[in-house]
Coordinates of C-alpha atoms and ligand atoms in Angstrom, one line a residue:
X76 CA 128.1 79.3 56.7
X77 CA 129.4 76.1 54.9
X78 CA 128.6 72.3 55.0
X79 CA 130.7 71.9 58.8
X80 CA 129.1 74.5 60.1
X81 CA 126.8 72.9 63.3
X82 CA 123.2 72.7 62.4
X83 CA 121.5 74.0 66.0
X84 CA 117.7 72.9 66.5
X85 CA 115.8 73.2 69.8
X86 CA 117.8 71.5 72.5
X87 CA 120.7 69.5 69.8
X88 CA 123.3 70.1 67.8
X89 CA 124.4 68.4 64.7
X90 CA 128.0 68.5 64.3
X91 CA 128.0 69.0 60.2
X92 CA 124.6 70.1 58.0
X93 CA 125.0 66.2 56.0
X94 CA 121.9 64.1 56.6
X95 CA 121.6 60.9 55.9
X96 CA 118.3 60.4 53.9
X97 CA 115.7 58.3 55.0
X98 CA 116.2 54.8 53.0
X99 CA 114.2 51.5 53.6
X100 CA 116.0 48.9 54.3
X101 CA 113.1 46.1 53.9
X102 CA 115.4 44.3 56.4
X103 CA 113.5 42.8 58.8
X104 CA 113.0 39.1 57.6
X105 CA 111.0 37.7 60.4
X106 CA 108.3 40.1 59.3
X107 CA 107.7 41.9 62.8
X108 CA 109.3 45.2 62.2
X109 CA 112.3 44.9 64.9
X110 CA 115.4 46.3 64.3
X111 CA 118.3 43.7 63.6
X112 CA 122.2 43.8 63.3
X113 CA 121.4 45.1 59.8
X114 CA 119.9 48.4 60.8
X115 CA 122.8 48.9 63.1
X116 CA 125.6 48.1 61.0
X117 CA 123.9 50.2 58.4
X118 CA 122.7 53.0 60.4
X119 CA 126.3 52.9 62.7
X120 CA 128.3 53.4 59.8
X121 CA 126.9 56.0 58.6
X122 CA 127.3 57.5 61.7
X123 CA 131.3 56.6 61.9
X124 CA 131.1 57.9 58.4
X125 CA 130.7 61.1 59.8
X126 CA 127.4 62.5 59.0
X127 CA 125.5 64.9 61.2
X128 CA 122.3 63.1 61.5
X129 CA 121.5 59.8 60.7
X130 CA 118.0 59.2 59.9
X131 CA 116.3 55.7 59.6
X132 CA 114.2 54.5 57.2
X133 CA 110.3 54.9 57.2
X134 CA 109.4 53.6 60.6
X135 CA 105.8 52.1 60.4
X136 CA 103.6 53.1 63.1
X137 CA 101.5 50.5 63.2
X138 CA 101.6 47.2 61.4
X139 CA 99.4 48.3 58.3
X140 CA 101.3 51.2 57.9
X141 CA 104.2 48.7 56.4
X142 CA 105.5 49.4 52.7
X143 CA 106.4 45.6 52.7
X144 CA 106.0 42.7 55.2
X145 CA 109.8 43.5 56.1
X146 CA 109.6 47.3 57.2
X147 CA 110.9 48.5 60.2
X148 CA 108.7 49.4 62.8
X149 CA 108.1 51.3 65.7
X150 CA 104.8 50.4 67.0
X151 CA 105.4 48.7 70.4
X152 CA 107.7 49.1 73.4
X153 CA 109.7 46.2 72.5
X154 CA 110.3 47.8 68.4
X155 CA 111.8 50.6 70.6
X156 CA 113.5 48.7 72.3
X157 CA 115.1 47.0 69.6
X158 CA 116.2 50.4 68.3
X159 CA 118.1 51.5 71.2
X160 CA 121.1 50.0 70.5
X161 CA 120.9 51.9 67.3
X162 CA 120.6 55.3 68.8
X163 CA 122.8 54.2 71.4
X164 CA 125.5 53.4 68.6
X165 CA 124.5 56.7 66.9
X166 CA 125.6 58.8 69.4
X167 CA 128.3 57.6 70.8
X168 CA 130.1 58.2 67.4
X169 CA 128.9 62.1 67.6
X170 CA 125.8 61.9 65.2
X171 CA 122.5 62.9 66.0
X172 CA 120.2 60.2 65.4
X173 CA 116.8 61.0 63.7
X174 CA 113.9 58.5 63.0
X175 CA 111.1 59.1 59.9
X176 CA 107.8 58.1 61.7
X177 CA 105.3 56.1 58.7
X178 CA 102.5 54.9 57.3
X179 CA 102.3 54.3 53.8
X180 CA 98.2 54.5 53.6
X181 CA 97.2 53.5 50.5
X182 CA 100.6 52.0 49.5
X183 CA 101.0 49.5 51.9
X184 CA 100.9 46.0 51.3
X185 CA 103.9 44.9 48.7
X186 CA 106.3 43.2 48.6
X187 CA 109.5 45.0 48.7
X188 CA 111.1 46.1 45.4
X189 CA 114.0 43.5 45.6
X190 CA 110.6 41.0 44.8
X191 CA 109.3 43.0 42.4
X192 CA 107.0 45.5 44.6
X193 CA 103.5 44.1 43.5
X194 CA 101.0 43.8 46.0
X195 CA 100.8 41.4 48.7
X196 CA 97.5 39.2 49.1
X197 CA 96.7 36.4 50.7
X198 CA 97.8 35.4 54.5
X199 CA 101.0 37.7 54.6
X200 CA 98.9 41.0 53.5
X201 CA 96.8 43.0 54.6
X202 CA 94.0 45.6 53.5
X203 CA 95.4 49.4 53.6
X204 CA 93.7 52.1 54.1
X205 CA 93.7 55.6 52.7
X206 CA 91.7 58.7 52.2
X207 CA 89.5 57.1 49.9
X208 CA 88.4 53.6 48.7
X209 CA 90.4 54.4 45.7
X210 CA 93.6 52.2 45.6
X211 CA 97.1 52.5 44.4
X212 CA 96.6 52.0 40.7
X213 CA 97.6 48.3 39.8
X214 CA 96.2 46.1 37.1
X215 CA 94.7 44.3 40.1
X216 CA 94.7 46.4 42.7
X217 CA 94.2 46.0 46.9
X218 CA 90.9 46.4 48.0
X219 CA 91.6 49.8 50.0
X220 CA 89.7 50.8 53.3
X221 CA 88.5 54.2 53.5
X222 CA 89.6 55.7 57.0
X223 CA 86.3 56.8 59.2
X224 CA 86.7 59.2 61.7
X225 CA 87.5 56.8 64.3
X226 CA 90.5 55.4 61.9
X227 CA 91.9 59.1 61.5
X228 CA 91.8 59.2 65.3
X229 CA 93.8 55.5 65.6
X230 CA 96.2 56.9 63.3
X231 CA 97.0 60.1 65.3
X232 CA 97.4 58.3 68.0
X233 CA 99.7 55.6 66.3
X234 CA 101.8 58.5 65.5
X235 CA 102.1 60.1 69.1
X236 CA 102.5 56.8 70.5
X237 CA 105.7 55.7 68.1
X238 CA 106.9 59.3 69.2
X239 CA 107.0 58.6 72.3
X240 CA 108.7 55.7 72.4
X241 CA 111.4 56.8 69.6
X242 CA 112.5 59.4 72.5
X243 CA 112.1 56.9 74.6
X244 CA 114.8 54.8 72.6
X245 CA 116.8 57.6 72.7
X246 CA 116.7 59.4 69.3
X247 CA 117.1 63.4 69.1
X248 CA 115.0 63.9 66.0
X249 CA 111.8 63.0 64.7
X250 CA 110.9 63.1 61.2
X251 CA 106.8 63.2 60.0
X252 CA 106.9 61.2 56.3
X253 CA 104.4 63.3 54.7
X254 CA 105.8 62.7 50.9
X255 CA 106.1 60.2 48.5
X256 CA 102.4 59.4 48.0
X257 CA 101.9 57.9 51.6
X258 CA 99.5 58.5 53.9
X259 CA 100.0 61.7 55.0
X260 CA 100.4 63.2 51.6
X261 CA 98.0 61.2 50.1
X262 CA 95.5 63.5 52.4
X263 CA 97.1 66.5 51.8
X264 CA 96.9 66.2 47.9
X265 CA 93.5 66.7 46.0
X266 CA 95.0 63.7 43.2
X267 CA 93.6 61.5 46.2
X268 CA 92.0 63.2 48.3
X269 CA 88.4 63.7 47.7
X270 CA 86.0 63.7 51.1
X271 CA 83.8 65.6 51.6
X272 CA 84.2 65.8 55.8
X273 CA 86.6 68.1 57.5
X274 CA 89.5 65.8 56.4
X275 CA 89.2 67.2 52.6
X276 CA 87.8 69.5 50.4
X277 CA 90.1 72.8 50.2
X278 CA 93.6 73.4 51.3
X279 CA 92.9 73.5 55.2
X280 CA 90.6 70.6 55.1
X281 CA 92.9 68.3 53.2
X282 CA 95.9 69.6 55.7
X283 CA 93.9 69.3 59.2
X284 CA 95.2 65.4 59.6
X285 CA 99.2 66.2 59.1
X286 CA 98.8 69.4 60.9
X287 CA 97.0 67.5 64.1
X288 CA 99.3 64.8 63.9
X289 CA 102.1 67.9 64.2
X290 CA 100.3 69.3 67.0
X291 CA 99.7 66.1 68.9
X292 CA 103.6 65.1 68.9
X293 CA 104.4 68.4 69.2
X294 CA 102.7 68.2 72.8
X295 CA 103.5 64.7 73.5
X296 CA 107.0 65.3 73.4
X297 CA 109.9 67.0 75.2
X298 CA 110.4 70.7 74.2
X299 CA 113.7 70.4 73.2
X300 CA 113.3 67.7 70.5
X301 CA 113.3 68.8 67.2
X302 CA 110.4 67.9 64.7
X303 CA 111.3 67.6 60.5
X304 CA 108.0 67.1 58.4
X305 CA 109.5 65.3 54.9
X306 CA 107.2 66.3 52.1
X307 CA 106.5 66.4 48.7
X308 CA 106.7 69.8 47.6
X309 CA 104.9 69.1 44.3
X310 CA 102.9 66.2 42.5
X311 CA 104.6 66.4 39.1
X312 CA 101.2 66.3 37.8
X313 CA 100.9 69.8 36.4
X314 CA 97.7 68.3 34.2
X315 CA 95.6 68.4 36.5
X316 CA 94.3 69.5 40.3
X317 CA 97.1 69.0 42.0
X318 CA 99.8 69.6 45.2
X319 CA 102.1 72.3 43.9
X320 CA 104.9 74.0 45.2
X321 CA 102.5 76.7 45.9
X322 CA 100.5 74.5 48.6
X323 CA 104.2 73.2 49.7
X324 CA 104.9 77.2 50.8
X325 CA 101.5 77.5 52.3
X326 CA 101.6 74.7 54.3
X327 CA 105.1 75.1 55.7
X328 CA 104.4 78.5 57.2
X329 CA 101.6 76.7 58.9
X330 CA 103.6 73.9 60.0
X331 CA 106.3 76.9 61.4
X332 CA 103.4 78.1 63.5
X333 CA 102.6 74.3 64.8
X334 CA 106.1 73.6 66.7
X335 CA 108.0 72.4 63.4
X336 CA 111.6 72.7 63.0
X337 CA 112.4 72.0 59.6
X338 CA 110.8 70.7 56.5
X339 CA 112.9 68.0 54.1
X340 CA 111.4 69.0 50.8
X341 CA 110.9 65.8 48.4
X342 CA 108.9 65.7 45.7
X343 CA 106.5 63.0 43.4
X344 CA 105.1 59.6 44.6
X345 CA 100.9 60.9 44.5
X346 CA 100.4 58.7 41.3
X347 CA 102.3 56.5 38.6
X348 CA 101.3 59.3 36.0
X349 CA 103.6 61.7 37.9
X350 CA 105.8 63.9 34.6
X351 CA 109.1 63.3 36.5
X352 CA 111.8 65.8 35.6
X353 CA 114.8 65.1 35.0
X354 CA 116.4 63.9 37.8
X355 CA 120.3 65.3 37.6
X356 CA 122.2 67.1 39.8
X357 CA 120.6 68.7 42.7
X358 CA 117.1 68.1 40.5
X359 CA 114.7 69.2 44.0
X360 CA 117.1 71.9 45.5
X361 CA 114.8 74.7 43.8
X362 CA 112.3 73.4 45.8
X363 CA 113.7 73.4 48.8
X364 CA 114.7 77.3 48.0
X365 CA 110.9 78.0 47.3
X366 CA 109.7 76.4 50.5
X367 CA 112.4 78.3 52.6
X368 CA 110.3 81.2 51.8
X369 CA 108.3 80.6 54.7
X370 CA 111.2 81.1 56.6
X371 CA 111.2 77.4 58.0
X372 CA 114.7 75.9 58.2
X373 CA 114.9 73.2 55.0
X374 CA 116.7 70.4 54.0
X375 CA 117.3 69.4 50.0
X376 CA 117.3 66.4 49.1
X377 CA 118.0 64.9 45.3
X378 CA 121.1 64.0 43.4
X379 CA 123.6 65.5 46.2
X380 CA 126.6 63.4 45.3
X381 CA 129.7 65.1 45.7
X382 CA 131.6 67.2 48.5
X383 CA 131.7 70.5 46.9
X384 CA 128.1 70.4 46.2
X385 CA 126.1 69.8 49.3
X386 CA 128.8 72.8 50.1
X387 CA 127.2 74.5 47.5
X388 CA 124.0 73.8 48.6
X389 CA 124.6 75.6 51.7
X390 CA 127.1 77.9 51.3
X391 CA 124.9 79.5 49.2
X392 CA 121.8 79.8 51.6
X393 CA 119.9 77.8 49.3
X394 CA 119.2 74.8 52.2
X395 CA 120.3 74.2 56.0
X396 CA 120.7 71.0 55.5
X397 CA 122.2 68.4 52.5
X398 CA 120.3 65.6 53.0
X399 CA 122.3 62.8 51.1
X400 CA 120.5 59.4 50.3
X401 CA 121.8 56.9 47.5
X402 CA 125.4 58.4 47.6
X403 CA 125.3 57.0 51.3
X404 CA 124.8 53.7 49.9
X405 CA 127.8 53.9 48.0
X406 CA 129.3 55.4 50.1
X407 CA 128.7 55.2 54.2
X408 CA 131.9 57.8 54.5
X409 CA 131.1 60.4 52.2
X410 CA 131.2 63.2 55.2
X411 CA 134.6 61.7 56.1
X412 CA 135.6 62.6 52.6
X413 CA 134.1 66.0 52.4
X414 CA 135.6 66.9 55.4
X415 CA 139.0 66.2 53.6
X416 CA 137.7 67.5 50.2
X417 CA 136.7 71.3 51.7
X418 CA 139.7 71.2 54.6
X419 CA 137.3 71.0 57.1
X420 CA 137.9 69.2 60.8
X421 CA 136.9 65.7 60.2
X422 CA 134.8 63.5 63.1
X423 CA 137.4 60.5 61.9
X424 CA 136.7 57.5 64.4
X425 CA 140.2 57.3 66.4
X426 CA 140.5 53.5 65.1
X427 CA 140.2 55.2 61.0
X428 CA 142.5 58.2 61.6
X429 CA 145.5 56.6 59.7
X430 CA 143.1 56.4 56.7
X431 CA 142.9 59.6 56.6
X432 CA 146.6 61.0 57.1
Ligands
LIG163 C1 116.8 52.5 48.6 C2 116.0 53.7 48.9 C3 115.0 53.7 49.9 C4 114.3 54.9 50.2 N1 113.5 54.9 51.2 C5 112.9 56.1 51.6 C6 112.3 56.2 52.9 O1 112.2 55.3 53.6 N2 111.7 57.4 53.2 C7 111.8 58.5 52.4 O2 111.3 59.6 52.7 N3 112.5 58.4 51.2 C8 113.1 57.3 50.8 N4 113.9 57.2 49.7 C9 114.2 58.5 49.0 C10 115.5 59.1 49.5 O3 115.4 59.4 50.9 C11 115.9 60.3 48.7 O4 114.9 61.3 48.9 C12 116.1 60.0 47.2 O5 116.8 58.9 47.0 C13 116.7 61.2 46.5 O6 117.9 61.5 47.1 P1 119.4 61.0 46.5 O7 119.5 61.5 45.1 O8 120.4 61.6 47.4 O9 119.4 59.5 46.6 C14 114.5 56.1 49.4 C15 115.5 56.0 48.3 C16 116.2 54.9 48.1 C17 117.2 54.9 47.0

């Protein structure tokens, strides 16, 4: 087993075990989520590049489930649309194409990072909503909705519905964002977490939402298409009640019985007090070790920069996937070149092969 070595999964096959980590692109300037030439020259090259599977940034499932005003989004027929020339793109240079499905709860709301990330008010934002009236931490804050029953219900059904349609618009893998202190996570973590209905309270309470959102895409969708859950496999908060790597195993073997195919261990994002480690080489692959303990397929993600080791990574049984994010932005090629590194076949794009003679 080594980095070129396909990565098989229900019904698809990626040609090589490099992912393409989900990145936001905050590139949608007119504001209503649709893809633009940006996301395919960005996602397509990646996929000339020659990555296995190209996965898109945090797709919002509905309009309040937006990072920032310029999120992509995948919460109509015509946002799929938009996207098909993407997958379309995708394919035809050999990836597989793979979409992270979104809502950034509690998060929502700013402006992206490039204008400084604080929070949005006025005409252009909106209120978010999360487990709790308890906002994102801010000197001033977002008033923050509390989801009722009937608002966990809209949001399960956001989810299935943007399934749908992204296998509709033709990609072969769905990611479930379930880290980074969004939505998802925020319900599974007792740092934000704190009703007292059958949404929170212990470990099975505080999983029941991203465990029904599993099971209701699960059914919605073709058997053959492959579903990745991205989480945070700890809070960094070791002071206090907290998600730990523990929960991360725990919830992965239930997430194996639910119809999931692979979990793309993250970690952090719950709360700006987070004790983040130090964040060198291959800083979350232990993680991703611990959580393939429940015998779940997983990717690693974090400071995988260089050929030999997201070979490493694999090689070694230690992931079954390299999921590869910033070094992607350096670098849309970087599978090209570990092909050539590790003398491996390379997918070169007939029009680049004298680049690579
Ligand atoms: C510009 C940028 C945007 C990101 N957006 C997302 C995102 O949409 N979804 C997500 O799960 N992680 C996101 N991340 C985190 C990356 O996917 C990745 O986990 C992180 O950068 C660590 O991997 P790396 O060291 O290979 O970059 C983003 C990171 C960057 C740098």
């Amino acid at each position: 087993m080594h980095l070129f070595t396909p990565f098989e999964c229900r019904d698809v096959t990626a040609r090589n075990r490099v992912m393409v980590s989900p990145m936001c692109q905050y590139s949608c300037e007119n504001e209503d989520g649709l893809a633009t030439d940006w996301h395919l020259v960005h996602l397509g090259s990646r996929a000339s590049g020659g990555a296995g599977i190209v996965m898109t940034e945090a797709t919002a499932v509905t309009p309040r489930g937006r990072i920032s005003p310029q999120d992509l989004g995948i919460w109509s027929d015509a946002h799929a649309e938009a996207l098909e020339p993407v997958t379309e793109f995708i394919a035809s240079q050999g990836a597989l194409s793979g979409i992270q499905l979104a809502h950034a709860g509690r998060k929502a709301s700013t402006f992206r990072p490039s204008a400084g990330g604080d929070p949005v008010r006025g005409e252009s934002g909106w209120t978010p909503v999360g487990p709790t009236e308890e906002p994102w931490p801010h000197d001033e804050p977002l008033a923050t909705e509390r989801l009722d029953s009937a608002g966990i219900d809209r949001v399960k059904r956001a989810f299935v519905d943007a399934a749908v349609r992204a296998v509709e618009a033709g990609f072969d893998v769905l990611e479930i964002h379930a880290a980074h202190g969004y939505l998802l996570h925020e319900f599974l973590s007792p740092v934000t977490n704190t009703r007292d209905d059958e949404y929170g309270g212990d470990f099975d309470g505080r999983a029941r939402l991203l465990e029904a959102v599993v099971s209701d895409v699960r059914a919605a969708i073709p058997e053959g298409t492959p579903i990745f859950v991205r989480i945070s496999a700890t809070d960094w908060l070791a002071d206090r009640r907290s998600w730990t790597v523990e929960s991360s195993v725990r919830l992965a073997a239930k997430l194996r019985t639910l119809g999931v195919d692979l979990i793309d261990v993250s970690a952090g994002g719950i709360h700006p007090d987070q004790q983040v480690p130090d964040t060198g080489a291959h800083y979350q692959v232990p993680y991703a070790e611990r959580v393939g303990e429940s015998e779940l397929p997983v990717g690693a993600v974090g400071g995988i920069t260089t050929p030999e080791g997201a070979d490493e990574v694999i090689r070694n049984g230690r992931a079954d996937l390299a999921v590869v994010g910033r070094e992607h932005l350096r670098d849309p090629y970087f599978a090209l070149r570990a092909a050539e590194a590790l003398d491996r076949d390379a997918p070169v794009p007939r029009q680049y092969t004298r680049g690579f003679q």
